[in-house]
Short mmCIF file of C-alpha atoms in Angstrom, two decimals:
data_model
loop_
_atom_site.label_atom_id
_atom_site.label_comp_id
_atom_site.label_asym_id
_atom_site.label_seq_id
_atom_site.Cartn_x
_atom_site.Cartn_y
_atom_site.Cartn_z
CA MET A 1 14.00 11.19 32.43
CA THR A 2 16.49 10.17 29.72
CA VAL A 3 15.43 11.35 26.28
CA ASP A 4 16.42 9.31 23.20
CA LYS A 5 17.54 10.62 19.81
CA TYR A 6 13.92 10.89 18.70
CA GLY A 7 13.02 13.19 21.59
CA LEU A 8 11.07 10.60 23.61
CA PRO A 9 9.80 10.37 26.24
CA ARG A 10 8.33 13.84 26.02
CA ASP A 11 6.20 15.74 28.51
CA LEU A 12 3.33 17.32 26.58
CA GLY A 13 1.85 19.17 29.54
CA ASP A 14 -1.52 18.70 31.26
CA GLY A 15 -0.33 15.37 32.60
CA LEU A 16 0.24 13.89 29.12
CA LEU A 17 3.41 11.91 28.37
CA LEU A 18 4.47 10.76 24.89
CA ARG A 19 6.71 7.69 24.88
CA TRP A 20 7.53 4.52 22.99
CA ALA A 21 5.46 1.53 24.01
CA THR A 22 6.76 -1.59 25.72
CA ALA A 23 5.51 -5.17 25.71
CA ALA A 24 3.71 -4.39 28.98
CA ASP A 25 1.43 -2.02 27.03
CA THR A 26 0.17 -4.73 24.66
CA GLU A 27 -3.28 -5.31 26.13
CA ALA A 28 -3.90 -1.63 26.81
CA ILE A 29 -3.04 -0.70 23.20
CA ALA A 30 -5.02 -3.65 21.80
CA THR A 31 -8.08 -2.57 23.78
CA PHE A 32 -7.58 1.06 22.76
CA ASN A 33 -7.36 0.17 19.05
CA ALA A 34 -10.36 -2.16 19.18
CA HIS A 35 -12.50 0.70 20.51
CA ILE A 36 -11.12 3.75 18.72
CA HIS A 37 -11.09 2.18 15.24
CA SER A 38 -14.39 0.31 15.43
CA ASP A 39 -16.94 1.28 12.79
CA THR A 40 -19.71 0.70 15.35
CA PRO A 41 -19.47 2.79 18.55
CA GLY A 42 -19.76 0.64 21.60
CA GLU A 43 -18.82 -2.55 19.74
CA PRO A 44 -15.05 -3.12 19.89
CA GLU A 45 -13.54 -4.59 16.73
CA GLU A 46 -11.73 -7.64 18.08
CA GLY A 47 -9.97 -8.20 14.74
CA LEU A 48 -8.01 -4.99 15.32
CA ALA A 49 -7.07 -6.04 18.84
CA ILE A 50 -5.73 -9.34 17.47
CA TRP A 51 -3.72 -7.50 14.80
CA THR A 52 -2.26 -5.22 17.48
CA ARG A 53 -1.21 -8.20 19.60
CA ASP A 54 0.43 -9.82 16.56
CA LEU A 55 2.38 -6.63 15.83
CA MET A 56 3.56 -6.35 19.44
CA SER A 57 4.30 -10.04 19.92
CA GLY A 58 7.96 -9.84 18.97
CA GLN A 59 7.29 -12.37 16.19
CA HIS A 60 6.64 -9.82 13.43
CA PRO A 61 9.51 -9.62 10.89
CA THR A 62 9.97 -5.84 11.24
CA VAL A 63 7.86 -4.55 14.16
CA SER A 64 8.68 -4.52 17.88
CA PRO A 65 6.63 -3.08 20.76
CA ASP A 66 8.79 0.06 20.71
CA ASP A 67 7.63 0.78 17.15
CA PHE A 68 4.36 1.93 18.79
CA THR A 69 3.97 5.36 20.32
CA VAL A 70 1.53 6.10 23.12
CA VAL A 71 0.35 9.28 24.72
CA VAL A 72 -0.56 8.46 28.30
CA ASP A 73 -2.77 10.54 30.56
CA GLN A 74 -0.70 10.12 33.72
CA ASN A 75 -3.52 11.43 35.89
CA ALA A 76 -5.86 8.62 34.83
CA GLY A 77 -3.20 6.09 33.81
CA THR A 78 -4.83 5.57 30.39
CA ILE A 79 -3.74 5.72 26.75
CA VAL A 80 -5.37 8.63 24.94
CA SER A 81 -3.55 8.43 21.59
CA SER A 82 -1.37 5.92 19.74
CA LEU A 83 0.08 4.91 16.39
CA ASN A 84 2.79 2.58 15.11
CA LEU A 85 5.41 2.12 12.38
CA ILE A 86 5.65 -0.93 10.10
CA SER A 87 8.95 -0.89 8.21
CA GLN A 88 9.15 -2.71 4.88
CA VAL A 89 10.77 -2.71 1.45
CA TRP A 90 9.00 -1.87 -1.79
CA THR A 91 10.36 -1.77 -5.33
CA TYR A 92 10.15 0.94 -7.97
CA GLU A 93 10.43 -0.79 -11.36
CA GLY A 94 12.43 -3.49 -9.58
CA ILE A 95 14.64 -1.14 -7.52
CA PRO A 96 14.19 -1.73 -3.77
CA PHE A 97 13.68 1.15 -1.36
CA GLY A 98 12.72 1.38 2.30
CA VAL A 99 9.21 2.38 3.34
CA GLY A 100 7.92 3.29 6.76
CA ARG A 101 4.21 2.62 7.17
CA PRO A 102 2.47 4.44 10.05
CA GLU A 103 -0.78 2.71 11.01
CA LEU A 104 -3.42 2.38 13.71
CA VAL A 105 -3.49 6.15 14.22
CA GLY A 106 -6.09 7.10 16.80
CA THR A 107 -6.92 9.61 19.52
CA LEU A 108 -9.78 9.69 22.01
CA PRO A 109 -12.34 12.34 20.92
CA GLU A 110 -11.87 14.48 24.03
CA PHE A 111 -8.10 14.73 23.37
CA ARG A 112 -8.24 15.66 19.68
CA ARG A 113 -7.04 18.96 18.18
CA ARG A 114 -4.13 19.13 20.61
CA GLY A 115 -1.41 18.12 18.13
CA LEU A 116 -0.92 14.66 19.66
CA VAL A 117 -0.81 12.85 16.31
CA ARG A 118 1.59 15.44 14.90
CA ARG A 119 4.08 14.85 17.69
CA GLN A 120 3.86 11.09 17.28
CA MET A 121 4.27 11.44 13.51
CA GLU A 122 7.42 13.49 14.08
CA ALA A 123 8.85 10.65 16.15
CA VAL A 124 8.02 7.82 13.73
CA HIS A 125 9.14 9.90 10.74
CA ALA A 126 12.48 10.40 12.47
CA LYS A 127 12.75 6.68 13.24
CA SER A 128 11.84 5.81 9.64
CA ALA A 129 14.50 8.22 8.34
CA ALA A 130 17.10 6.72 10.70
CA ARG A 131 16.35 3.34 9.12
CA GLY A 132 17.13 4.78 5.69
CA GLU A 133 13.54 4.66 4.49
CA LEU A 134 13.04 7.09 1.62
CA VAL A 135 9.23 6.99 1.63
CA GLN A 136 6.46 6.84 4.19
CA ALA A 137 3.07 5.38 3.25
CA ILE A 138 -0.24 5.29 5.07
CA THR A 139 -3.84 4.32 4.45
CA GLY A 140 -6.51 6.44 6.05
CA ILE A 141 -9.36 8.89 6.00
CA PRO A 142 -9.64 11.57 3.28
CA TRP A 143 -7.55 14.74 3.49
CA TYR A 144 -6.20 14.33 7.03
CA TYR A 145 -2.68 13.04 6.37
CA ARG A 146 -1.88 15.93 4.05
CA LEU A 147 -1.29 17.79 7.30
CA PHE A 148 1.89 15.74 7.73
CA GLY A 149 3.34 16.02 4.21
CA TYR A 150 1.48 13.12 2.56
CA GLU A 151 -0.38 13.11 -0.74
CA MET A 152 -2.80 10.53 -2.16
CA THR A 153 -0.64 9.35 -5.05
CA LEU A 154 -0.99 5.57 -5.37
CA ASN A 155 -4.04 3.44 -6.05
CA LEU A 156 -5.46 1.56 -3.08
CA GLY A 157 -7.93 -1.20 -3.80
CA GLY A 158 -10.19 -1.33 -6.81
CA SER A 159 -12.22 -4.47 -7.48
CA ARG A 160 -14.69 -6.47 -9.57
CA LEU A 161 -17.50 -8.71 -8.32
CA TYR A 162 -18.04 -12.35 -9.21
CA VAL A 163 -21.69 -13.05 -8.33
CA TRP A 164 -22.33 -16.79 -8.20
CA HIS A 165 -26.05 -16.78 -8.96
CA PHE A 166 -25.68 -14.59 -12.05
CA ARG A 167 -26.21 -16.34 -15.34
CA GLY A 168 -23.11 -18.17 -16.55
CA ASN A 169 -21.28 -18.13 -13.21
CA SER A 170 -22.92 -20.89 -11.20
CA SER A 171 -22.32 -23.35 -14.04
CA ALA A 172 -19.22 -21.70 -15.51
CA GLU A 173 -17.15 -23.91 -17.77
CA THR A 174 -13.68 -25.09 -16.87
CA ALA A 175 -11.25 -27.17 -18.88
CA GLY A 176 -9.05 -29.75 -17.21
CA ALA A 177 -9.16 -31.13 -13.68
CA TYR A 178 -7.60 -29.35 -10.74
CA ARG A 179 -7.25 -29.69 -7.01
CA LEU A 180 -6.77 -27.24 -4.19
CA ARG A 181 -4.53 -27.27 -1.12
CA ARG A 182 -3.36 -24.82 1.54
CA ALA A 183 0.14 -23.48 1.01
CA THR A 184 2.83 -24.33 3.58
CA PRO A 185 6.30 -22.89 4.28
CA ASP A 186 7.74 -25.58 1.99
CA ASP A 187 5.90 -23.86 -0.87
CA ILE A 188 7.58 -20.48 -0.39
CA PRO A 189 9.80 -20.72 -3.53
CA LEU A 190 6.72 -21.52 -5.65
CA LEU A 191 4.65 -18.82 -3.95
CA HIS A 192 7.39 -16.31 -4.60
CA GLN A 193 7.48 -17.24 -8.29
CA LEU A 194 3.71 -16.85 -8.58
CA TYR A 195 3.70 -13.63 -6.57
CA GLU A 196 6.10 -12.11 -9.10
CA VAL A 197 3.67 -13.05 -11.88
CA HIS A 198 0.82 -11.42 -9.93
CA ALA A 199 2.83 -8.20 -9.41
CA ALA A 200 4.48 -8.09 -12.85
CA ALA A 201 2.29 -5.30 -14.21
CA SER A 202 2.65 -3.14 -11.10
CA PRO A 203 5.46 -0.53 -11.13
CA LEU A 204 5.49 -0.60 -7.33
CA ALA A 205 5.49 -3.85 -5.35
CA CYS A 206 6.24 -5.00 -1.81
CA VAL A 207 9.30 -7.22 -1.39
CA ARG A 208 8.81 -10.57 0.33
CA ASP A 209 11.80 -12.49 1.61
CA GLU A 210 11.44 -15.84 3.36
CA ALA A 211 10.74 -14.26 6.76
CA ILE A 212 7.94 -12.14 5.33
CA TRP A 213 6.48 -15.11 3.45
CA ARG A 214 6.42 -17.07 6.69
CA HIS A 215 4.65 -14.13 8.29
CA GLN A 216 2.12 -14.03 5.44
CA LEU A 217 1.39 -17.74 5.91
CA ALA A 218 1.25 -17.93 9.69
CA GLY A 219 2.02 -14.56 11.31
CA HIS A 220 -1.53 -13.19 11.37
CA SER A 221 -3.62 -14.94 13.99
CA GLU A 222 -7.04 -16.31 13.17
CA GLY A 223 -9.55 -13.49 13.57
CA SER A 224 -7.12 -10.68 12.73
CA VAL A 225 -8.28 -8.16 10.14
CA HIS A 226 -5.13 -9.10 8.20
CA HIS A 227 -5.44 -12.87 8.36
CA ARG A 228 -5.25 -14.37 4.85
CA GLN A 229 -5.23 -17.94 3.61
CA TYR A 230 -2.87 -18.84 0.77
CA TRP A 231 -4.04 -21.59 -1.58
CA LEU A 232 -2.28 -23.45 -4.37
CA VAL A 233 -4.11 -24.88 -7.37
CA GLU A 234 -2.57 -27.98 -8.93
CA THR A 235 -3.40 -30.24 -11.82
CA ASP A 236 -4.56 -33.77 -11.04
CA ALA A 237 -1.00 -34.84 -11.77
CA GLY A 238 0.25 -32.57 -8.98
CA GLU A 239 1.79 -29.94 -11.25
CA PRO A 240 1.51 -26.32 -10.02
CA PHE A 241 -1.12 -24.32 -11.89
CA GLY A 242 -1.67 -21.14 -9.86
CA TYR A 243 -2.31 -19.56 -6.49
CA PHE A 244 -4.53 -17.07 -4.71
CA ASN A 245 -4.93 -15.60 -1.27
CA LEU A 246 -8.31 -15.60 0.43
CA PHE A 247 -9.78 -13.10 2.87
CA LEU A 248 -12.95 -14.26 4.60
CA TRP A 249 -14.29 -11.68 7.02
CA LYS A 250 -17.90 -11.77 8.23
CA HIS A 251 -19.91 -11.67 4.97
CA ILE A 252 -16.96 -10.64 2.77
CA MET A 253 -14.94 -13.09 0.66
CA SER A 254 -12.19 -11.55 -1.43
CA ILE A 255 -9.01 -12.30 -3.33
CA GLU A 256 -6.15 -9.77 -3.39
CA GLU A 257 -3.48 -11.89 -5.08
CA VAL A 258 -3.85 -14.42 -7.89
CA ALA A 259 -1.60 -15.73 -10.65
CA VAL A 260 -1.05 -18.69 -12.97
CA MET A 261 2.14 -20.43 -13.91
CA PRO A 262 3.55 -19.23 -17.27
CA GLY A 263 1.96 -21.06 -20.16
CA HIS A 264 -1.35 -21.68 -18.38
CA SER A 265 -4.80 -20.11 -18.76
CA TRP A 266 -5.86 -17.25 -16.52
CA ARG A 267 -9.49 -17.89 -17.42
CA GLU A 268 -9.38 -21.56 -16.42
CA LEU A 269 -7.88 -20.59 -13.07
CA GLY A 270 -10.43 -17.83 -12.48
CA LEU A 271 -13.41 -20.04 -13.26
CA TYR A 272 -12.08 -22.90 -11.16
CA VAL A 273 -11.42 -20.59 -8.21
CA GLY A 274 -14.88 -19.05 -8.56
CA LYS A 275 -16.50 -22.47 -8.48
CA VAL A 276 -14.51 -23.91 -5.58
CA LEU A 277 -14.99 -20.77 -3.47
CA GLN A 278 -18.72 -20.96 -4.04
CA GLY A 279 -18.56 -24.33 -2.30
CA MET A 280 -16.58 -22.79 0.58
CA ALA A 281 -19.11 -19.97 0.84
CA ASP A 282 -22.03 -22.41 0.94
CA GLU A 283 -20.38 -24.27 3.79
CA HIS A 284 -19.63 -21.00 5.61
CA ASN A 285 -23.22 -19.80 5.15
CA GLU A 286 -24.61 -22.81 6.99
CA THR A 287 -23.58 -21.24 10.30
CA ALA A 288 -22.94 -17.58 9.36
CA GLU A 289 -25.08 -14.77 10.72
CA LYS A 290 -24.89 -12.96 7.37
CA PRO A 291 -24.30 -15.04 4.23
CA VAL A 292 -21.54 -14.54 1.67
CA ARG A 293 -23.15 -13.91 -1.72
CA THR A 294 -20.31 -12.72 -3.92
CA LEU A 295 -16.60 -13.16 -4.45
CA ILE A 296 -14.64 -9.90 -4.69
CA PHE A 297 -11.55 -9.82 -6.90
CA ARG A 298 -9.74 -6.92 -5.23
CA LEU A 299 -6.88 -6.63 -7.69
CA GLY A 300 -6.67 -2.91 -8.35
CA ASP A 301 -7.80 -0.92 -11.35
CA GLU A 302 -6.40 -3.38 -13.90
CA HIS A 303 -5.32 -7.02 -13.73
CA PRO A 304 -5.05 -9.97 -16.14
CA MET A 305 -7.77 -11.78 -14.18
CA TYR A 306 -10.26 -9.03 -15.01
CA THR A 307 -9.49 -9.51 -18.70
CA ALA A 308 -9.65 -13.30 -18.42
CA LEU A 309 -13.06 -13.40 -16.73
CA GLY A 310 -14.58 -10.62 -18.83
CA ARG A 311 -18.37 -10.52 -18.51
CA ASN A 312 -18.34 -13.10 -15.74
CA LEU A 313 -17.39 -10.14 -13.54
CA GLU A 314 -19.84 -7.44 -12.55
CA ARG A 315 -19.63 -4.01 -10.93
CA GLN A 316 -16.34 -2.12 -10.99
CA ASP A 317 -15.35 -0.44 -7.74
CA LYS A 318 -12.81 2.30 -8.42
CA PRO A 319 -9.68 2.50 -6.25
CA TYR A 320 -9.22 4.74 -3.24
CA ALA A 321 -5.63 5.92 -2.67
CA TRP A 322 -2.53 5.43 -0.55
CA TYR A 323 -1.01 8.50 1.02
CA LEU A 324 2.71 8.71 0.21
CA ARG A 325 5.31 11.04 1.71
CA VAL A 326 8.74 11.63 0.15
CA PRO A 327 10.68 13.99 2.41
CA ASP A 328 13.62 14.26 -0.02
CA VAL A 329 12.48 13.97 -3.64
CA GLY A 330 16.02 14.44 -4.92
CA ALA A 331 17.32 11.52 -2.85
CA PHE A 332 14.54 9.28 -4.10
CA LEU A 333 15.14 10.23 -7.74
CA ARG A 334 18.85 9.57 -7.37
CA HIS A 335 18.02 6.16 -5.91
CA VAL A 336 15.84 5.15 -8.88
CA VAL A 337 18.06 6.60 -11.64
CA PRO A 338 18.51 3.16 -13.32
CA ALA A 339 14.74 2.85 -13.73
CA LEU A 340 14.46 6.36 -15.17
CA GLU A 341 17.30 5.71 -17.62
CA ARG A 342 15.66 2.45 -18.75
CA ARG A 343 12.41 4.27 -19.40
CA LEU A 344 14.22 6.96 -21.33
CA ALA A 345 16.13 4.42 -23.43
CA ALA A 346 12.87 2.70 -24.40
CA SER A 347 11.14 5.99 -25.25
CA VAL A 348 11.02 8.44 -28.14
CA LEU A 349 13.81 10.41 -26.40
CA THR A 350 16.57 7.81 -26.56
CA ASN A 351 20.04 9.37 -26.02
CA HIS A 352 18.46 12.58 -24.73
CA THR A 353 20.84 15.38 -23.73
CA GLY A 354 19.70 18.44 -21.80
CA GLU A 355 18.31 19.43 -18.45
CA LEU A 356 14.99 19.36 -16.62
CA LYS A 357 14.41 22.07 -14.04
CA LEU A 358 11.61 21.16 -11.64
CA ASN A 359 10.20 24.16 -9.80
CA PHE A 360 8.31 23.10 -6.68
CA TYR A 361 7.81 26.78 -5.77
CA ARG A 362 9.42 26.42 -2.33
CA HIS A 363 12.32 24.27 -3.47
CA HIS A 364 13.92 23.45 -6.81
CA LEU A 365 15.57 20.46 -8.46
CA LYS A 366 17.50 20.03 -11.70
CA LEU A 367 18.09 16.79 -13.61
CA THR A 368 20.98 16.83 -16.11
CA PHE A 369 21.08 14.37 -19.03
CA ALA A 370 23.96 13.38 -21.34
CA ARG A 371 23.21 10.94 -24.18
CA GLY A 372 20.46 9.21 -22.25
CA GLN A 373 22.32 9.08 -18.93
CA ILE A 374 21.31 11.10 -15.87
CA THR A 375 24.56 12.69 -14.78
CA GLU A 376 23.30 14.84 -11.92
CA ILE A 377 20.23 15.45 -9.77
CA ALA A 378 20.74 18.44 -7.54
CA PRO A 379 19.00 21.55 -6.17
CA TYR A 380 19.33 24.76 -8.12
CA THR A 381 18.93 28.40 -7.13
CA PRO A 382 16.25 30.08 -9.26
CA GLN A 383 17.07 33.42 -10.86
CA ASN A 384 13.46 34.49 -10.44
CA PHE A 385 10.08 33.10 -9.41
CA GLU A 386 9.42 31.65 -12.89
CA ASP A 387 12.80 29.95 -13.32
CA GLY A 388 11.94 26.38 -14.24
CA GLN A 389 10.65 24.14 -17.02
CA ALA A 390 7.97 22.24 -15.09
CA PHE A 391 6.05 23.52 -12.08
CA PHE A 392 4.52 21.40 -9.32
CA PRO A 393 2.81 23.05 -6.32
CA ASP A 394 2.62 21.34 -2.93
CA GLN A 395 3.05 17.54 -3.31
CA THR A 396 1.62 17.26 -6.84
CA PHE A 397 4.89 15.94 -8.30
CA LEU A 398 4.36 12.71 -6.35
CA HIS A 399 1.40 11.89 -8.62
CA VAL A 400 3.76 11.98 -11.60
CA LEU A 401 6.64 10.26 -9.80
CA PHE A 402 4.53 7.21 -8.90
CA GLY A 403 2.64 6.99 -12.20
CA HIS A 404 -0.66 7.97 -10.62
CA ARG A 405 -1.52 10.93 -12.87
CA SER A 406 0.05 12.63 -15.87
CA LEU A 407 1.04 16.29 -15.91
CA ALA A 408 -1.86 16.97 -18.28
CA GLU A 409 -4.32 15.40 -15.84
CA LEU A 410 -2.93 17.43 -12.95
CA ASN A 411 -3.14 20.65 -14.96
CA HIS A 412 -6.92 20.19 -15.26
CA VAL A 413 -7.31 20.73 -11.52
CA ARG A 414 -4.18 22.75 -10.69
CA ALA A 415 -3.53 25.54 -13.19
CA ASP A 416 -0.18 26.23 -11.48
CA CYS A 417 0.96 22.68 -12.30
CA PHE A 418 2.30 22.85 -15.85
CA ALA A 419 5.21 22.54 -18.27
CA ARG A 420 6.56 25.54 -20.14
CA ASP A 421 6.81 23.78 -23.49
CA ALA A 422 5.85 20.61 -25.34
CA GLY A 423 9.37 19.14 -25.17
CA THR A 424 9.38 19.28 -21.37
CA GLU A 425 6.02 17.55 -21.18
CA VAL A 426 7.22 14.82 -23.55
CA LEU A 427 10.31 14.28 -21.38
CA LEU A 428 8.21 14.04 -18.22
CA ASN A 429 5.89 11.53 -19.88
CA CYS A 430 8.87 9.40 -20.92
CA LEU A 431 10.46 9.47 -17.47
CA PHE A 432 7.21 9.04 -15.56
CA PRO A 433 4.60 7.21 -17.64
CA THR A 434 1.15 6.84 -16.11
CA ARG A 435 0.96 3.24 -14.89
CA HIS A 436 -1.19 2.21 -11.98
CA SER A 437 0.15 -0.02 -9.23
CA SER A 438 -1.75 -2.57 -7.15
CA LEU A 439 0.29 -3.12 -4.04
CA PHE A 440 -0.28 -5.49 -1.12
CA PRO A 441 1.88 -4.18 1.74
CA LEU A 442 3.41 -5.74 4.81
CA SER A 443 0.89 -5.43 7.65
#
């Protein structure tokens, strides 16, 4: 058995073998995922099986069958655990960096608590690192992924409801006349322009090149849990006005991206979209088992569309969180130095000179500044346990790094997360202002 640089295949004992998947495993993994991730025991979630097939089809822009791991019970010839890696590029204040996204993590109940996920995580983390990815990101159940070095440090979701039958919505005003059409690959330059408007307020965003845009438009098969429709809104004269993506799943209708062309009204777009989607919902409800009653704007904690629609929107659902993992914080900080220097230049500490010693208790990092420039980011050897200016236990610094929470907010729940003096806290706030992201990843 020839072992690759990631240590696979690997005999785990008791007849269990950990290996990379092949195209021949597609149906077995699709069936496994449909059962293990279903919210209703005994009722496989076919949308997850379709997503799995899409990922393993060889048509995905970054995923191949061998980006899946499987643990096979060789005695029974069945898959007992699996996960996969979806590589992508995000930006930090416009600076691109590689991200590895583990997903579809599952183990049969009778094989849990044997460390099977840990061994698979080790393999995909190593593959992600070999690809130069500085961050790993995953969505998942509370607490669990902290076991593998992740921390919940980026908003996930967050929404407002647009209820059609509520007063003012069913007959909401619109100005001007518009028309709607499905986006095609020919529209990719326009979609990209509008996508940048949608993501403008988000410090972190997912990069979309032409291949990824083509995947967004046609790479998710009908029935997949990640199938989205992209729609363009035009004036009667055929001029572009805005866009949105549409997720219609069972009795859920939601929008996760929306933007208008510069110089146009967000409110007009929002009201028009609300009205036209009510018509789509009515048509859907004629044959649906469970009717669609509301439109969900799933645009994060804050978005211009929320402001534009104001009281036309109802209940606020607070965000959950992404888990992020940064195995080398120093390397990531060095990568985003231009963004940090821009923040500093625009702050109350312009032309700052000095140093910032970050004590993570088990490792230590020093940033050196000269007239507003970051001249060095390197480990330092502490003279004693208290040698540092700001202290961050475990993975708490990631909250600050990604704008999720301020140092003051963290100190409320972690007394050992603090700055020694006011000047250090001001510097941290200038370098890492609290700004929430709303990120739609590559799936």
